[in-house]
Short mmCIF file of C-alpha atoms in Angstrom, two decimals:
data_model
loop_
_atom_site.label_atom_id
_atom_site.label_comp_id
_atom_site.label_asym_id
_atom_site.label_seq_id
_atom_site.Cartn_x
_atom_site.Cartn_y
_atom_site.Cartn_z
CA UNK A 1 -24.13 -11.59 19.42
CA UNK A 2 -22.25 -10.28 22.24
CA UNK A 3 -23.76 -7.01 24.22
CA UNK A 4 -21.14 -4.90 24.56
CA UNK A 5 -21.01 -2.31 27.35
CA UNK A 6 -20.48 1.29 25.82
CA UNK A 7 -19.90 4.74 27.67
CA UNK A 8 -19.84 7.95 26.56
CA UNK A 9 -18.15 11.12 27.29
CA UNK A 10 -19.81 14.15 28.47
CA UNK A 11 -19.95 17.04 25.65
CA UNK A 12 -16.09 18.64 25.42
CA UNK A 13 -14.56 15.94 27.54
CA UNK A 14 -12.72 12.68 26.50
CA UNK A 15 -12.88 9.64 28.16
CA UNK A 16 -9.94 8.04 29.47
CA UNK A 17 -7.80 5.43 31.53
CA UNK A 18 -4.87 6.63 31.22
CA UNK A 19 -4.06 4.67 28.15
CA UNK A 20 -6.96 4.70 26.14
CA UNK A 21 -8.61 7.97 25.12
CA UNK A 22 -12.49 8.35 23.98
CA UNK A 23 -15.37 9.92 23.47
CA UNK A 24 -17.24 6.87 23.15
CA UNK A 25 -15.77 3.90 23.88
CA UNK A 26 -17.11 -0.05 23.56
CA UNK A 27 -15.34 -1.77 26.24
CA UNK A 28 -13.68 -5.15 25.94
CA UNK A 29 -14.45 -8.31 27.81
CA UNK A 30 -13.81 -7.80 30.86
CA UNK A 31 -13.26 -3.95 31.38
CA UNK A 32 -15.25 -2.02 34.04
CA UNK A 33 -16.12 1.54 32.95
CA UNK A 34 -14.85 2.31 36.73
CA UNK A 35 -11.62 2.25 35.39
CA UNK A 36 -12.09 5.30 32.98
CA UNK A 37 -12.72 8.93 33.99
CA UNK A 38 -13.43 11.85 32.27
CA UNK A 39 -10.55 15.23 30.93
CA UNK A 40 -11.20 18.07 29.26
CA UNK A 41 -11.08 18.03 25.78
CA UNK A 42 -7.89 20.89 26.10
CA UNK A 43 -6.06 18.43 28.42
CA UNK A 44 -6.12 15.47 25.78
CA UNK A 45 -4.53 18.01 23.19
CA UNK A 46 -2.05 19.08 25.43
CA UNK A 47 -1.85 15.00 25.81
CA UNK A 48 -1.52 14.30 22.24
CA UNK A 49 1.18 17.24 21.29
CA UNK A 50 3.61 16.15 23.89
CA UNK A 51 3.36 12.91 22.23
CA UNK A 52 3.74 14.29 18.50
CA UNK A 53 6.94 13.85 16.91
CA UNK A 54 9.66 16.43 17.18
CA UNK A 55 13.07 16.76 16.63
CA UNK A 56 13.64 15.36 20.22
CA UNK A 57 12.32 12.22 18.87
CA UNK A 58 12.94 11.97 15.50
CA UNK A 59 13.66 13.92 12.48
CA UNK B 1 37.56 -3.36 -110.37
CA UNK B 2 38.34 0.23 -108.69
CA UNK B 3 35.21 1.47 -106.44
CA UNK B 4 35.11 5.41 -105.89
CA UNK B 5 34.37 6.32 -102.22
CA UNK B 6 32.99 9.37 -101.42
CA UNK B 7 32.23 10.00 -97.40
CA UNK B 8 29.46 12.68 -97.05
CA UNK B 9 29.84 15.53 -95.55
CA UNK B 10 26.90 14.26 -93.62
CA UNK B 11 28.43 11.99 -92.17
CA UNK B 12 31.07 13.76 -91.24
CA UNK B 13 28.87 16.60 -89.88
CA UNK B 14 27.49 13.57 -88.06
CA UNK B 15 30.52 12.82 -86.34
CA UNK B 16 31.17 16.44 -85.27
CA UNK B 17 28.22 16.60 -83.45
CA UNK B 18 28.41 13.65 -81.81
CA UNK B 19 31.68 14.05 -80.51
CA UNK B 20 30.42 17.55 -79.41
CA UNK B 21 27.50 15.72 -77.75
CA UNK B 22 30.14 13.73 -76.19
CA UNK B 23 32.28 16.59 -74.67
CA UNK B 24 29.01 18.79 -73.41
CA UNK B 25 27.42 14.97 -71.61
CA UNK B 26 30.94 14.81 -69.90
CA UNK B 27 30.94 18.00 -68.64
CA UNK B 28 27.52 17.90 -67.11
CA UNK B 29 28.19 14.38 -65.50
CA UNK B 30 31.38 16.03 -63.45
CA UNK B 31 29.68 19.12 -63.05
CA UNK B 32 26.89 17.24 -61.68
CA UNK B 33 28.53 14.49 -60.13
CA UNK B 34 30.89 17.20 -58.14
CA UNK B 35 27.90 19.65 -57.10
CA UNK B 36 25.62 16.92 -56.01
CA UNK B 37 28.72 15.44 -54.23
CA UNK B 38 29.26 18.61 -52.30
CA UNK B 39 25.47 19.33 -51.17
CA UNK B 40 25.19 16.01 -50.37
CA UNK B 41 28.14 16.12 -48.00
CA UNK B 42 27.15 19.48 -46.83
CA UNK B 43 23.55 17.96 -45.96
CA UNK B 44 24.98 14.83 -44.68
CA UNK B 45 26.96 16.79 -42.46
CA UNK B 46 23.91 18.83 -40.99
CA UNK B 47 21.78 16.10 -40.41
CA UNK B 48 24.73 13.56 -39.28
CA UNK B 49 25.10 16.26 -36.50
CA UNK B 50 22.00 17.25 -35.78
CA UNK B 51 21.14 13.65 -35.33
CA UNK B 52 24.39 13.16 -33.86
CA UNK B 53 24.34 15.69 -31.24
CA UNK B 54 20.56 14.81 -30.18
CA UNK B 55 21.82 10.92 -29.52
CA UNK B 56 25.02 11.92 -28.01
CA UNK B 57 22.91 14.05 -25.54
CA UNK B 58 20.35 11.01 -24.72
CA UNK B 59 23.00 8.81 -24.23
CA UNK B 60 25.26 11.13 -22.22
CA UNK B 61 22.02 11.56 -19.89
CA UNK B 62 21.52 7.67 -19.52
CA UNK B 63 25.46 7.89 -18.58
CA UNK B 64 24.76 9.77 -16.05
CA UNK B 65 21.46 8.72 -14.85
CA UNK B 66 23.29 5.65 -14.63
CA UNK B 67 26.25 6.38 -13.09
CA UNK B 68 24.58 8.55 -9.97
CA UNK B 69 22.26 5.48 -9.81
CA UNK B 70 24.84 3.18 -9.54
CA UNK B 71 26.84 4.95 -6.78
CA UNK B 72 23.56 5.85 -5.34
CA UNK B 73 22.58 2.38 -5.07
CA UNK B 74 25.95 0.44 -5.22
CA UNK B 75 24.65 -1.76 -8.55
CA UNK B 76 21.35 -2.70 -7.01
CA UNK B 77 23.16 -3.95 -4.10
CA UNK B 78 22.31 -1.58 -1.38
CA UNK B 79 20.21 -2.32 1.36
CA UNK B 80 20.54 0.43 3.91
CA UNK B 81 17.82 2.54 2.80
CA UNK B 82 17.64 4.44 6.27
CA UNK B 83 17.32 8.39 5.97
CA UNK B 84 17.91 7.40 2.14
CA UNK B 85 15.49 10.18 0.65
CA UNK B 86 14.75 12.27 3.62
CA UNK B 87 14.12 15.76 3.09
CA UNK B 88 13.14 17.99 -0.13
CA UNK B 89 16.16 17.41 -2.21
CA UNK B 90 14.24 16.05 -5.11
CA UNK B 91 12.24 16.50 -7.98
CA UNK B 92 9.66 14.85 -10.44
CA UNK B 93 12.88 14.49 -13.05
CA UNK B 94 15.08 13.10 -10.45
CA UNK B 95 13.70 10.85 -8.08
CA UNK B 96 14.05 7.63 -10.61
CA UNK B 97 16.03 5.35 -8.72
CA UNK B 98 17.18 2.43 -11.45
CA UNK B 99 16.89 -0.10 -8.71
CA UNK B 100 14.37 -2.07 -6.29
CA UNK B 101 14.94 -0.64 -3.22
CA UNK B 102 15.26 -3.51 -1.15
CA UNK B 103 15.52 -2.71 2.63
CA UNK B 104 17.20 -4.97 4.69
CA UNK B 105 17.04 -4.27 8.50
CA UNK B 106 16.72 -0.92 9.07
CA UNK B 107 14.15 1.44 6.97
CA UNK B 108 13.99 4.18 9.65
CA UNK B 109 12.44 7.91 7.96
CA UNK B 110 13.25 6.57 4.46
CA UNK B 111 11.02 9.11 2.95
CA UNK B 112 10.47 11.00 6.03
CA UNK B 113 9.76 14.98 5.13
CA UNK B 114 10.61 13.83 1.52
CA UNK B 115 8.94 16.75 -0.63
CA UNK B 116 9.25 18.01 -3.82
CA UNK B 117 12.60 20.30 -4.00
CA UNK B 118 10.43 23.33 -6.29
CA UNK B 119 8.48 24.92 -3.52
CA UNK B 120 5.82 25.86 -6.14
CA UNK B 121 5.23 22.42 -6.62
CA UNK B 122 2.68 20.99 -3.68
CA UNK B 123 1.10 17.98 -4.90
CA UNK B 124 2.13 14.47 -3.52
CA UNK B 125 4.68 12.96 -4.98
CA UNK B 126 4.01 10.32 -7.36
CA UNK B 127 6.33 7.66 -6.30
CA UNK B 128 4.35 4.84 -7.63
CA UNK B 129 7.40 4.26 -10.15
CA UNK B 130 9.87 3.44 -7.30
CA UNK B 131 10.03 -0.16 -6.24
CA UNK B 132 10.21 -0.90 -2.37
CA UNK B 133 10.66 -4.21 -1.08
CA UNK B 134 10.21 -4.45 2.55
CA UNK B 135 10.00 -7.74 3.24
CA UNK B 136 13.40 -7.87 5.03
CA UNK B 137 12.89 -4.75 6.74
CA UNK B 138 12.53 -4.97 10.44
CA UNK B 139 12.26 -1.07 12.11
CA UNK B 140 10.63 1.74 9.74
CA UNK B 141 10.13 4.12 12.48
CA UNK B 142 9.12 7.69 10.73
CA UNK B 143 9.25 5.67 7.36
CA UNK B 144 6.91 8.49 5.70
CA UNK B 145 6.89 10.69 8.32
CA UNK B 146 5.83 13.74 7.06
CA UNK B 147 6.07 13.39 3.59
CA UNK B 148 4.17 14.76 0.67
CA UNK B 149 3.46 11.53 -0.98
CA UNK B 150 0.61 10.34 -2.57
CA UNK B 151 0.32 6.64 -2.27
CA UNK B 152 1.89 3.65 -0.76
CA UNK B 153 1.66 0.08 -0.56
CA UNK B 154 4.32 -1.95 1.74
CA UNK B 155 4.62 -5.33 2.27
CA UNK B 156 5.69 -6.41 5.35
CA UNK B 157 7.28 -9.90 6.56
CA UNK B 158 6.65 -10.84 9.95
CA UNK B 159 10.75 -9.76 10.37
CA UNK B 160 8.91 -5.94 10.68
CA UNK B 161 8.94 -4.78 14.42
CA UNK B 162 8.22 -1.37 14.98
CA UNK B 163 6.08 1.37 12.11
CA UNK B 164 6.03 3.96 14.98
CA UNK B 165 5.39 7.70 13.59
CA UNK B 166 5.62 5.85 10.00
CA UNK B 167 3.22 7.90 8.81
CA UNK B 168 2.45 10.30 11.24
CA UNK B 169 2.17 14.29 10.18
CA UNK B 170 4.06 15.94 12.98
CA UNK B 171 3.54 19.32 11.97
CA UNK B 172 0.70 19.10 9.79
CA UNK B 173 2.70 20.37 6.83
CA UNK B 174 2.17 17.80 4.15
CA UNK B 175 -1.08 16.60 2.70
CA UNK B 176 -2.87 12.96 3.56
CA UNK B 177 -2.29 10.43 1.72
CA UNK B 178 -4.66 9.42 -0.65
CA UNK B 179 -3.86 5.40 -0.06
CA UNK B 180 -1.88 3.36 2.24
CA UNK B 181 -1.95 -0.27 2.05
CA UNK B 182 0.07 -2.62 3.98
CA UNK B 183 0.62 -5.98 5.01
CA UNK B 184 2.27 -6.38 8.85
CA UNK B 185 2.10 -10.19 9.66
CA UNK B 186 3.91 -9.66 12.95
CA UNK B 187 1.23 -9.42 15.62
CA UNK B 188 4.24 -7.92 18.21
CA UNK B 189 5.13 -5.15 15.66
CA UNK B 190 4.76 -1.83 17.38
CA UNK B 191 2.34 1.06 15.53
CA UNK B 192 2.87 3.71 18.20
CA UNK B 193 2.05 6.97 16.99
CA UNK B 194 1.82 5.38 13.59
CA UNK B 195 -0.84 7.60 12.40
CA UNK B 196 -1.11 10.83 14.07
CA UNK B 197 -2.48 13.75 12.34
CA UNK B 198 -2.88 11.80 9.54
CA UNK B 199 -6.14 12.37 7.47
CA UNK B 200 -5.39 9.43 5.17
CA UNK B 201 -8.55 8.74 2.68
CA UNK B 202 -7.80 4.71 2.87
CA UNK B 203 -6.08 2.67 5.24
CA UNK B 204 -5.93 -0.84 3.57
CA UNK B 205 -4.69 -3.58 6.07
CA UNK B 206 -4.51 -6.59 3.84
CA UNK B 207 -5.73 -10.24 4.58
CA UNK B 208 -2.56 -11.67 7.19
CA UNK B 209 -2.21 -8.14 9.06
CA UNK B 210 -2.31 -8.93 12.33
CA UNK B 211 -2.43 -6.08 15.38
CA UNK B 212 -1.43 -6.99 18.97
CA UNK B 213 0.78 -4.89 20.40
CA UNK B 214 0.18 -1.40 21.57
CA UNK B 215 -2.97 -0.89 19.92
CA UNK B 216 -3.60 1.27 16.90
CA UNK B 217 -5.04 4.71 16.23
CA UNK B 218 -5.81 6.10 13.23
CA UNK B 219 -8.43 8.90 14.84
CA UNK B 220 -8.05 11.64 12.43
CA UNK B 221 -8.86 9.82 9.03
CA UNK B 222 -12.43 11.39 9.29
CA UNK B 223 -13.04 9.86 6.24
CA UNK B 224 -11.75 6.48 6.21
CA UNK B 225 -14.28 4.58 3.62
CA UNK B 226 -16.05 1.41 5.37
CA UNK B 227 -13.92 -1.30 3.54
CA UNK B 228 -10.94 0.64 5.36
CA UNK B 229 -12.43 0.46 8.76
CA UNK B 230 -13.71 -3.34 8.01
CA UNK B 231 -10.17 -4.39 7.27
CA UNK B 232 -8.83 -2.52 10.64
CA UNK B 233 -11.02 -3.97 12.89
CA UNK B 234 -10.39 -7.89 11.07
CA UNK B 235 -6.67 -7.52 11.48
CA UNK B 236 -6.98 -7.07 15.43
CA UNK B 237 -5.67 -9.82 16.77
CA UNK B 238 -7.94 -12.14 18.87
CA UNK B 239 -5.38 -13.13 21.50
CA UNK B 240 -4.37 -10.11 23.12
CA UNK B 241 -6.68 -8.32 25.98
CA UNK B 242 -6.42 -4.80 27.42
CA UNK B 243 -5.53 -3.10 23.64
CA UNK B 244 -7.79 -0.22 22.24
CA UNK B 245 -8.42 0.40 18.79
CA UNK B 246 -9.27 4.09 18.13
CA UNK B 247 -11.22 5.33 14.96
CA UNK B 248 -12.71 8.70 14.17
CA UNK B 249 -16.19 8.45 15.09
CA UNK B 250 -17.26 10.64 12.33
CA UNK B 251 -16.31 7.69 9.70
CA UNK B 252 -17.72 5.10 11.21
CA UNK B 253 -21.21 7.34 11.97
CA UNK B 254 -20.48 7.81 7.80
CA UNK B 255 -19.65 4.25 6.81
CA UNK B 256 -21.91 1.59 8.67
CA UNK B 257 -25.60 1.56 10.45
CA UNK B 258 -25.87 0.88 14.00
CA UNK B 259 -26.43 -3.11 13.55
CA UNK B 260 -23.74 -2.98 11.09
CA UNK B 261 -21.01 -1.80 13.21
CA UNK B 262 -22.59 -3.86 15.95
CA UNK B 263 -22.56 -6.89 14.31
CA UNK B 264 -18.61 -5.85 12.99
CA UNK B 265 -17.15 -5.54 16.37
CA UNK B 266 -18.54 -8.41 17.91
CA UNK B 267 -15.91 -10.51 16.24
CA UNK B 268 -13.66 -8.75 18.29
CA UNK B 269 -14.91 -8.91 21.91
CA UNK B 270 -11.51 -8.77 23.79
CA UNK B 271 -10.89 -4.88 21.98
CA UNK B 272 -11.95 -1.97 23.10
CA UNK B 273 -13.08 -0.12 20.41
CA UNK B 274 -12.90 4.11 20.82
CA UNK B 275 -14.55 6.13 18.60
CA UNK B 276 -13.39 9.76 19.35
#
């Protein structure tokens, strides 16, 4: 079995790339953990509702 | 020789009262015959419209059940089923479609914000009655977007290309659905957003489901059981590289031991696998 590289987010901040968003996250083949910094947990919200649907996007 | 007949008076007397027998037993048969024959058509009457009306009235509401069906659905022959039963214009009563509602092409927000019309009313709609066939649909953007519905299973051809918001819960104003299972063959089909908000109890990918585009994240189904999360992680395809799959890490903490979930995600190396 593989060893997989894991990192974890410090408490009230998520992980992220700028794609991927974590708290814990088991990288993939291949993936530094260089490539991931930490936000605040009130920045990822923010992140998330701009991204929820609305009636500029949808119904 | 002369004989000497005498007729008795009793037999005479005899006579009398038999044709008087005769005249009271025919006046009793009409009078019977005529009063039985008029409460009997009185009665028949009653019940012939009592049982008349309550048929007429089944059969007028099949006439119209079937004739709003019919438009509704153009004789089973519709297949634009975009926007079809958006919104809260229905109830238990009337949301019977007659038809399989088979969606070709476009299935965009079918059901999306579909709630039951009497605001009292805020369970999930039971729609387990209504046939879909999906398996010429090919974009079901905001498919249940929103909507109060209980259950769903949709099965996918590898025609599907894009389930983003399909289920999402926008504003939080609906409940989580207590099942979905699907089947999306099409590795390239896009699940953006699929999920958001959405505290679904189970999340059944079936056997064929294949994820490669996008990634998928289903991080608020807190409770997603273990056979749910186990059929997630075997759908993700093994070709792609870059993709993250994110899960509520309370459910998984809940559903498998360390080794476990070790030993699960191993078989897909080239994922990352967030937990948030």
């Amino acid at each position: 079995m593989t060893i997989r590289k894991v990192i974890y987010a410090e408490e009230g901040k998520i992980l992220t790339n700028g794609e991927i968003y974590g708290k814990q996250i088991f990288l993939a083949e291949g993936v530094s953990e260089t490539d991931f910094h930490e936000i605040t947990e009130e920045e990822y919200n923010e992140i998330v509702e701009a991204e929820a649907l609305t009636n500029e996007n949808g119904l | 020789m002369r004989l000497n007949v005498k007729f008795s008076e009793q037999q005479t007397g005899f006579n009398v009262k038999f044709g008087e027998l005769q005249t009271a037993g025919s006046g009793g048969y009409e009078k019977g015959y005529e009063e039985g024959y008029k409460k009997g058509e009185e009665k028949g009457y009653t019940n012939g419209y009592t049982e008349g009306e309550t048929k007429g009235i089944e059969q007028g509401k099949q006439a119209e059940y079937d004739r709003f069906w019919d438009a509704f659905q153009e004789n089973g022959n519709r297949t634009s089923y975009a926007g079809a039963f958006v919104d809260y214009y229905w109830n238990p009563d009337t949301l019977r479609p007659k038809y399989i509602c088979k969606v070709v092409g476009a299935g965009s927000s079918m059901f999306a914000r579909c709630y039951w019309r009497n605001p009292n009313v805020v369970e999930p709609m039971d729609i387990s009655h209504i046939s879909i066939d999906v398996t010429e649909a090919t974009t079901c953007d905001q498919i249940f977007a929103n909507a109060n519905v209980k259950s769903v299973t949709l099965i996918f051809s590898d025609k599907v290309t894009s389930l983003k918001y399909a289920f999402t819960k926008g504003g939080g104003q609906s409940k989580a659905m207590d099942n979905i299972t699907l089947l999306v063959p099409n590795p390239n089909c896009i699940w953006n957003n699929a999920f958001d908000y959405h505290e679904v109890t189970e999340l059944n990918l079936l056997d064929g489901t294949v994820i490669g585009t996008n990634g998928f994240n289903v991080q608020r189904a807190i409770g997603l059981p273990k056979e749910s999360i186990i059929s997630i992680i075997n759908a993700l395809s093994t070709t792609t590289s870059g993709l993250a799959v994110t899960l509520s890490k309370t459910a998984v903490n809940n559903a498998f031991t360390d080794d476990e979930w070790g030993v699960l995600i191993s078989t897909k190396p080239n994922w990352n696998i967030s937990l948030i």
